[in-house]
C-alpha positions as CSV (number, residue, x, y, z in Angstrom):
1,M,105.4,79.7,-36.3
2,P,104.1,78.1,-32.7
3,F,107.2,76.0,-31.5
4,T,109.6,76.9,-33.4
5,P,113.2,75.4,-32.3
6,F,114.6,78.2,-32.3
7,Y,113.5,79.2,-29.2
8,M,115.4,76.5,-27.1
9,G,118.7,77.5,-28.1
10,P,119.0,80.2,-25.5
11,G,117.9,78.4,-22.6
12,I,121.0,76.3,-23.6
13,L,122.6,78.5,-23.0
14,V,121.1,79.9,-19.7
15,K,121.5,75.8,-19.1
16,A,125.6,75.5,-19.1
17,I,125.5,79.1,-17.1
18,L,123.1,78.2,-14.2
19,Q,123.5,74.3,-14.2
20,G,121.8,73.3,-11.8
21,S,119.2,76.2,-11.1
22,F,118.1,75.7,-13.9
23,S,115.6,73.0,-15.4
24,L,115.2,73.3,-19.7
25,M,112.5,70.6,-19.5
26,V,110.8,73.7,-17.5
27,F,111.6,76.0,-20.3
28,G,111.1,74.0,-23.3
29,W,107.8,73.2,-21.9
30,A,106.5,77.2,-21.2
31,Q,107.6,77.4,-24.6
32,I,105.0,75.3,-26.2
33,V,102.7,76.7,-23.0
34,M,103.5,80.3,-24.8
35,D,101.9,78.9,-28.7
36,I,99.1,77.5,-27.8
37,Q,97.1,80.5,-28.1
38,P,98.4,80.8,-31.6
39,L,98.6,77.4,-32.7
40,L,94.4,77.3,-31.7
41,V,93.7,80.9,-34.0
42,L,96.4,79.1,-37.1
43,I,93.8,76.3,-36.1
44,T,90.4,77.3,-36.1
45,G,91.0,80.7,-38.2
46,D,89.2,83.1,-35.4
47,G,91.6,85.5,-33.5
48,H,95.2,87.6,-33.1
49,L,97.9,85.7,-34.2
50,H,100.0,86.2,-30.9
51,G,97.2,88.3,-28.5
52,F,97.8,88.0,-24.8
53,S,99.7,85.1,-25.0
54,H,102.6,87.3,-25.9
55,T,102.1,89.8,-23.3
56,F,104.5,90.5,-20.3
57,V,101.0,90.3,-18.9
58,G,99.9,87.0,-20.0
59,A,103.3,85.4,-20.3
60,T,103.2,86.0,-16.4
61,L,100.2,83.7,-16.0
62,L,101.5,81.5,-18.1
63,A,104.7,81.2,-16.8
64,I,103.2,79.9,-13.1
65,F,100.8,77.3,-14.9
66,S,103.7,76.5,-16.7
67,A,106.0,76.0,-13.7
68,L,102.9,73.9,-11.9
69,S,102.2,72.1,-14.4
70,G,105.7,71.8,-15.7
71,K,107.8,70.8,-12.1
72,Y,105.7,67.7,-12.1
73,L,105.7,66.4,-16.1
74,S,109.5,67.1,-15.7
75,E,110.5,64.9,-13.2
76,F,107.6,62.2,-14.8
77,G,109.7,62.8,-17.6
78,L,113.1,62.2,-15.4
79,K,112.0,59.1,-14.2
80,V,110.4,58.0,-18.0
81,L,113.5,58.4,-19.6
82,R,115.2,56.7,-16.6
83,I,117.3,59.7,-16.1
84,S,116.1,59.5,-12.4
85,R,115.3,56.2,-10.8
86,K,113.4,55.6,-8.0
87,S,116.5,54.8,-5.3
88,N,117.7,58.6,-6.1
89,P,115.0,60.4,-7.5
90,I,115.4,64.2,-9.7
91,I,113.1,66.8,-7.0
92,I,113.3,70.2,-9.4
93,K,113.0,72.5,-6.4
94,W,110.6,75.0,-6.9
95,K,112.5,78.6,-7.4
96,V,114.1,76.2,-10.1
97,V,111.1,75.4,-11.5
98,Y,109.8,79.7,-11.2
99,I,112.8,80.3,-12.4
100,S,113.0,78.3,-15.7
101,A,109.2,79.1,-16.8
102,F,109.4,82.3,-16.2
103,V,113.2,82.5,-18.4
104,G,110.6,81.0,-20.5
105,T,107.7,83.0,-21.3
106,Y,109.2,86.4,-21.1
107,S,112.1,85.8,-23.7
108,H,109.7,83.9,-25.6
109,V,107.3,87.3,-25.9
110,L,110.9,89.6,-26.8
111,L,112.0,86.8,-29.3
112,D,108.3,87.2,-30.8
113,A,108.4,90.9,-30.3
114,V,111.5,91.2,-32.6
115,M,110.0,89.9,-35.6
116,H,106.1,89.8,-34.9
117,S,104.6,92.9,-36.1
118,D,101.1,91.9,-33.7
119,V,103.0,91.4,-31.0
120,E,102.2,94.1,-28.2
121,P,104.4,92.7,-25.3
122,Y,103.0,95.8,-23.0
123,Y,99.4,95.3,-23.3
124,P,96.7,96.8,-21.8
125,L,99.7,99.8,-21.1
126,S,100.5,99.7,-24.5
127,L,99.9,98.6,-27.8
128,E,103.8,99.7,-28.6
129,N,106.6,97.2,-29.9
130,G,109.4,98.7,-29.6
131,F,111.2,95.1,-29.9
132,L,110.6,94.9,-33.8
133,G,112.4,94.6,-36.5
134,L,115.8,95.3,-33.8
135,I,117.1,92.7,-35.6
136,S,116.5,90.7,-39.0
137,V,115.0,88.0,-38.3
138,S,117.3,85.4,-40.0
139,H,120.1,87.3,-37.2
140,L,117.9,86.3,-34.9
141,H,117.7,82.9,-35.4
142,Q,121.5,83.1,-35.8
143,F,121.7,84.7,-32.8
144,C,119.0,81.5,-31.2
145,I,121.4,78.6,-32.8
146,Y,125.0,80.1,-32.0
147,A,123.3,80.8,-28.5
148,G,122.5,76.8,-28.2
149,L,125.5,75.5,-29.9
150,I,127.7,77.9,-27.6
151,G,125.9,76.7,-24.7
152,A,126.0,72.6,-25.6
153,V,129.4,72.8,-25.3
154,V,130.0,75.0,-22.4
155,Y,127.2,72.7,-20.6
156,Y,129.0,69.4,-21.6
157,S,132.9,71.2,-20.7
158,V,131.7,71.8,-17.2
159,E,130.1,68.2,-16.9
160,Y,133.4,67.0,-18.0
161,V,136.4,68.9,-16.2
162,Q,133.5,68.2,-13.3
163,R,134.0,64.5,-13.6
164,K,136.9,64.4,-14.3
165,H,137.5,66.9,-11.1
166,N,135.6,63.5,-9.2
167,K,137.6,60.9,-10.5
168,R,140.6,62.8,-8.3
169,I,139.4,62.7,-5.3
């Protein structure tokens, strides 16, 4: 299913671990970009559902696109949500943008390769999908949900400790 929210779970966990060195917004944008091609196939009925976009070569190209567009979309989104202000704008560093986009696209290929038989992650070098059925789809979804829950607890625990520490200083 295009635009599955399950894949945000591992992103939330990575955000909790890397904190300011990872952009969850860019990661999420990369997830959406990855599924544009399958969405078009579903709409038109023409093409390979998990085609070139779901290969590591395609994911690399889409990560670059997601980084270049996602930086500005995320910074704009932070302003719209009033998290970033004109007097103190949040600027996402390019290194953070690229890490987030590549983690987003490559994790998407891996997660889809586990559950979709038409994913060919190593194309054009190989048509094999060694990830297929590595774990069941229900276990994959559970992993994504638990990763998100654990990530949220860790992220907000770190935030709480940092706020408490900053009050003492």
